[in-house]
Amino acid sequence: MVNATQSFVRIAAAVVMLVCLSSPAMGEQRFSVGYLEAGPFWLFNEDMAAVNAYLDGQGWRDKVSFPEDAWLSPGWEEQEQWEPAARELMARDDLDLIIAAGTAATRALTAVNNQNTPILSISVGDPLAAGFVVSLEDSGIDNFTTRLEPDRYPRMFDMFHQVVEFEKLGLIYQDTESGRQYTNVDDARRVAERRGFEILEYDSLASESVEDCLAALRHLIQQGMDAFFIPSLNAFDWEQSDADQVLGYLRREGIATFARNGSRDVQAGALMGFSTVDFSQRGEFLARMIIRILEGVSPRSLNMVDAGTPKISFNLAVAHEIGFNPPFDLLAATDELYQDIVLPENRLVK
C-alpha cells in the first residue's frame, strides 16, 4: 500500500512533468528587445523583417520578444516626442537590447544613453558621417553598435556621374544635421569636386511633403539642373506620400535620377540606383549582432563593417522616357534591369 509520502512525491513529479511539457525548455533564456523609430518608414520594416527571418531560421525568434509597450514610433511630425520616447526606453530595467531604427531615433537614444542597455542602430545611411561612431573599427561607446557600409554613398555619386555625365546635380534637404544626412550632402560635395560637376542645393525645405519637394525641384530646374539624387525624404516614401507625383514630374522634365534607397524606386520610376531587393544579407548581419549581444558580448567589440559589393539597378523605360541612351557596358554590368515602370502595390495614392 502506497503511503502518504509516496503519493505526495508522485503527485509533485506529475505536476513538474506537466509544467515542463507546457513551458519552454528548462534553462532556456528569454530576451526582451525594445524598438524606437521616429516614424514609420519602409526601409525600417524591410530590415526588421529580414532580421526576424534570420532569427527564426536560427531558432532564435522564440527566444526574443518585442513588448508592445516598448515598441515606440512617435511620428515624423512629433519631433519633441523623440527624445522623451528614447528616455522612456532607457529608463526601463526589463530590456536586454534596444533597436534604434534610422538617424533620428539613433540620435535621440544616444543623447539619453544610460551607458548600460545595449543599443543597436539599424537603417542609418552613414553612421560614421553622422558622428554615431568614431571609426570603422570602433563605435566609441561600450553599449552601442551599428552596421557600416564604407563608401557606399560616394560610390553612388561616382557611378551616377560616370554613367550619365551630368553637369548640374540637384540636392534638396532641410538644413539640419539629420536633413543633410538623408541627402548625403557632404559626400556629394566631395565627389563633385573630384569629378568636376556642379551641385545645385536647395536647403530650405519647409517640410518633407510632396508639395514642398515639387516646389524645390521646380526651382532647381530653373537653375539648370540636369540630374537629381533622390534622398530619403517622406515625399519619396511610397507608404507615406504619393511619390509618383514627384518621380513623374522629374521624368517629364527629362531629369536623370539616382535613387538613394535603391530597387523599389528604380522599378517605380527612377533611372538607376544600387540594388536593395534582397535584404537577407543585411538582415543576417544585423541578426548575428543581436544574437551576440544577447549572448553577453559587448556591442562595442563587434565588427560593424558589412563590406558587400553594391549591385546596379536600372530602368530602361525611364531611360527611354527621358531620352537617355545607356552605354552598353552599363547594361552588361546591371544586376536588375527593369523593362517597365511598375508602381508598388502598397503605395499611398491621393
Coordinates of N, CA, C and O in Angstrom, one line a residue, residues 11-85:
I11 N 2.6 12.8 -7.0 CA 1.8 14.0 -7.5 C 2.7 15.2 -7.9 O 2.5 15.8 -8.9
A12 N 3.7 15.4 -7.0 CA 4.6 16.5 -7.3 C 5.4 16.3 -8.6 O 5.6 17.2 -9.4
A13 N 5.8 15.0 -8.8 CA 6.5 14.7 -10.0 C 5.6 14.9 -11.3 O 6.1 15.4 -12.3
A14 N 4.4 14.5 -11.1 CA 3.4 14.7 -12.3 C 3.2 16.2 -12.6 O 3.2 16.6 -13.7
V15 N 3.1 17.0 -11.5 CA 3.0 18.4 -11.8 C 4.2 19.0 -12.5 O 4.1 19.8 -13.4
V16 N 5.4 18.6 -12.0 CA 6.6 19.1 -12.6 C 6.7 18.7 -14.1 O 7.0 19.5 -15.0
M17 N 6.2 17.5 -14.4 CA 6.3 17.0 -15.8 C 5.3 17.8 -16.7 O 5.6 18.2 -17.8
L18 N 4.1 18.1 -16.1 CA 3.1 18.9 -16.9 C 3.7 20.3 -17.2 O 3.5 20.9 -18.2
V19 N 4.3 20.9 -16.2 CA 4.9 22.2 -16.3 C 6.0 22.2 -17.4 O 6.1 23.1 -18.3
C20 N 6.8 21.2 -17.4 CA 7.9 21.1 -18.3 C 7.4 20.9 -19.8 O 7.9 21.4 -20.7
L21 N 6.3 20.1 -19.9 CA 5.7 19.9 -21.2 C 5.0 21.1 -21.8 O 5.0 21.3 -23.0
S22 N 4.5 22.0 -20.9 CA 3.8 23.2 -21.4 C 4.6 24.4 -21.4 O 4.1 25.5 -21.7
S23 N 5.9 24.4 -20.9 CA 6.7 25.6 -20.8 C 8.0 25.4 -21.6 O 8.3 24.3 -22.1
P24 N 8.7 26.5 -21.8 CA 10.0 26.4 -22.6 C 11.0 25.5 -21.9 O 10.8 25.2 -20.7
A25 N 11.9 25.0 -22.6 CA 12.9 24.1 -22.0 C 13.6 24.7 -20.8 O 13.9 25.9 -20.8
M26 N 13.8 23.9 -19.8 CA 14.4 24.4 -18.6 C 15.8 25.0 -19.0 O 16.6 24.5 -19.7
G27 N 16.1 26.2 -18.4 CA 17.3 26.9 -18.7 C 17.4 27.7 -19.9 O 18.4 28.4 -20.2
E28 N 16.3 27.6 -20.7 CA 16.3 28.4 -22.0 C 16.0 29.9 -21.7 O 14.8 30.2 -21.2
Q29 N 16.9 30.8 -21.9 CA 16.6 32.2 -21.5 C 15.8 32.9 -22.6 O 15.8 32.7 -23.7
R30 N 14.9 33.8 -22.1 CA 14.1 34.7 -22.9 C 14.7 36.1 -22.8 O 15.1 36.6 -21.8
F31 N 14.6 36.8 -23.9 CA 15.1 38.2 -24.0 C 14.0 39.2 -24.5 O 13.2 38.8 -25.3
S32 N 14.0 40.4 -23.9 CA 13.1 41.4 -24.3 C 13.8 42.5 -25.0 O 14.9 43.0 -24.5
V33 N 13.3 42.9 -26.2 CA 14.0 43.9 -27.0 C 13.1 45.1 -27.2 O 11.9 44.9 -27.7
G34 N 13.5 46.3 -27.0 CA 12.8 47.5 -27.2 C 13.1 48.0 -28.7 O 14.1 47.6 -29.3
Y35 N 12.3 48.9 -29.2 CA 12.4 49.4 -30.5 C 12.0 50.8 -30.6 O 10.9 51.2 -30.0
L36 N 12.8 51.7 -31.2 CA 12.4 53.1 -31.4 C 12.6 53.5 -32.8 O 13.7 53.3 -33.4
E37 N 11.6 54.1 -33.4 CA 11.7 54.8 -34.7 C 11.1 56.2 -34.6 O 10.1 56.3 -33.8
A38 N 11.6 57.2 -35.3 CA 11.0 58.5 -35.2 C 9.6 58.4 -35.8 O 8.6 59.0 -35.3
G39 N 9.4 57.6 -36.9 CA 8.2 57.5 -37.5 C 8.3 56.3 -38.5 O 9.4 55.8 -38.7
P40 N 7.2 55.8 -39.0 CA 7.2 54.7 -39.9 C 8.0 55.0 -41.2 O 7.9 56.0 -41.8
F41 N 8.7 54.0 -41.7 CA 9.5 54.1 -42.9 C 9.7 52.7 -43.5 O 10.0 51.8 -42.8
W42 N 9.5 52.5 -44.8 CA 9.5 51.2 -45.4 C 10.9 50.5 -45.2 O 10.9 49.3 -45.0
L43 N 12.0 51.2 -45.2 CA 13.3 50.6 -45.0 C 13.4 50.0 -43.6 O 14.0 48.9 -43.5
F44 N 12.8 50.6 -42.6 CA 12.8 50.0 -41.3 C 12.1 48.7 -41.3 O 12.5 47.7 -40.7
N45 N 10.9 48.7 -41.9 CA 10.1 47.5 -42.0 C 10.9 46.3 -42.7 O 10.9 45.2 -42.2
E46 N 11.5 46.6 -43.8 CA 12.3 45.6 -44.5 C 13.4 45.1 -43.7 O 13.7 43.8 -43.7
D47 N 14.2 45.9 -43.1 CA 15.3 45.5 -42.2 C 14.8 44.6 -41.1 O 15.4 43.5 -40.8
M48 N 13.8 45.0 -40.4 CA 13.3 44.2 -39.3 C 12.7 42.9 -39.8 O 12.8 41.8 -39.1
A49 N 12.0 42.9 -40.9 CA 11.5 41.6 -41.5 C 12.7 40.6 -41.8 O 12.6 39.4 -41.5
A50 N 13.7 41.2 -42.3 CA 14.9 40.3 -42.7 C 15.6 39.8 -41.4 O 16.0 38.7 -41.3
V51 N 15.7 40.7 -40.4 CA 16.2 40.3 -39.1 C 15.4 39.1 -38.5 O 16.0 38.1 -38.1
N52 N 14.1 39.3 -38.4 CA 13.2 38.3 -37.9 C 13.3 37.0 -38.6 O 13.2 35.9 -38.0
A53 N 13.4 37.1 -40.0 CA 13.5 35.9 -40.8 C 14.8 35.1 -40.4 O 14.8 33.8 -40.3
Y54 N 15.9 35.8 -40.2 CA 17.1 35.1 -39.9 C 17.1 34.5 -38.4 O 17.5 33.4 -38.2
L55 N 16.5 35.3 -37.5 CA 16.4 34.8 -36.1 C 15.5 33.5 -36.1 O 15.8 32.6 -35.4
D56 N 14.5 33.5 -36.9 CA 13.6 32.4 -37.0 C 14.3 31.2 -37.5 O 14.2 30.0 -37.0
G57 N 15.1 31.4 -38.6 CA 15.9 30.3 -39.2 C 16.9 29.7 -38.3 O 17.3 28.5 -38.4
Q58 N 17.4 30.5 -37.3 CA 18.4 30.0 -36.4 C 17.8 29.5 -35.1 O 18.6 29.2 -34.1
G59 N 16.5 29.5 -35.0 CA 15.8 29.0 -33.8 C 15.8 30.1 -32.7 O 15.6 29.7 -31.5
W60 N 16.1 31.3 -33.0 CA 16.1 32.4 -32.0 C 14.9 33.2 -31.9 O 14.7 34.0 -30.9
R61 N 14.0 33.1 -32.9 CA 12.8 34.0 -32.9 C 12.0 33.8 -31.6 O 11.4 34.8 -31.1
D62 N 11.8 32.6 -31.2 CA 11.0 32.3 -30.0 C 11.7 32.7 -28.7 O 11.1 32.8 -27.6
K63 N 13.0 33.0 -28.8 CA 13.7 33.4 -27.6 C 13.6 35.0 -27.4 O 14.0 35.5 -26.3
V64 N 13.2 35.7 -28.4 CA 13.2 37.1 -28.4 C 11.8 37.6 -28.5 O 11.0 37.3 -29.4
S65 N 11.4 38.5 -27.6 CA 10.1 39.2 -27.6 C 10.3 40.7 -27.8 O 11.3 41.2 -27.3
F66 N 9.3 41.3 -28.4 CA 9.3 42.7 -28.6 C 8.0 43.2 -27.9 O 7.0 43.3 -28.5
P67 N 8.1 43.6 -26.6 CA 7.0 44.0 -25.8 C 6.3 45.2 -26.5 O 6.9 46.1 -27.0
E68 N 4.9 45.1 -26.6 CA 4.2 46.1 -27.3 C 4.4 47.5 -26.7 O 4.5 48.5 -27.4
D69 N 4.6 47.6 -25.4 CA 4.8 48.9 -24.8 C 6.2 49.4 -24.9 O 6.6 50.5 -24.4
A70 N 7.1 48.6 -25.5 CA 8.5 49.0 -25.7 C 8.8 49.2 -27.2 O 9.9 49.3 -27.6
W71 N 7.7 49.2 -28.0 CA 7.8 49.4 -29.5 C 7.3 50.8 -29.8 O 6.1 51.0 -29.9
L72 N 8.1 51.8 -29.9 CA 7.7 53.2 -29.9 C 8.0 53.9 -31.3 O 9.0 53.7 -31.8
S73 N 7.0 54.6 -31.7 CA 7.0 55.3 -33.0 C 6.2 56.6 -32.9 O 5.1 56.7 -33.3
P74 N 6.8 57.6 -32.3 CA 6.1 58.9 -32.0 C 5.5 59.6 -33.2 O 4.4 60.1 -33.1
G75 N 6.2 59.5 -34.4 CA 5.7 60.1 -35.6 C 6.6 61.2 -36.1 O 7.3 61.9 -35.3
W76 N 6.7 61.3 -37.4 CA 7.7 62.2 -38.0 C 7.4 63.7 -37.7 O 8.3 64.5 -37.7
E77 N 6.2 64.0 -37.5 CA 5.8 65.4 -37.1 C 5.9 65.7 -35.6 O 5.5 66.8 -35.2
E78 N 6.3 64.7 -34.9 CA 6.3 64.9 -33.4 C 7.7 64.9 -32.9 O 8.1 64.1 -32.0
Q79 N 8.6 65.7 -33.4 CA 10.0 65.7 -33.1 C 10.2 65.9 -31.6 O 11.2 65.4 -31.0
E80 N 9.3 66.7 -30.9 CA 9.5 66.9 -29.5 C 9.3 65.7 -28.7 O 9.7 65.6 -27.5
Q81 N 8.7 64.6 -29.3 CA 8.5 63.4 -28.6 C 9.6 62.3 -28.7 O 9.6 61.3 -28.1
W82 N 10.5 62.6 -29.7 CA 11.5 61.6 -29.9 C 12.4 61.3 -28.7 O 12.6 60.2 -28.3
E83 N 12.9 62.4 -28.1 CA 13.9 62.2 -27.0 C 13.1 61.6 -25.8 O 13.7 60.8 -25.1
P84 N 11.9 62.1 -25.4 CA 11.2 61.5 -24.3 C 10.9 60.0 -24.5 O 11.0 59.2 -23.6
A85 N 10.6 59.6 -25.8 CA 10.4 58.2 -26.0 C 11.7 57.4 -25.8 O 11.7 56.3 -25.2

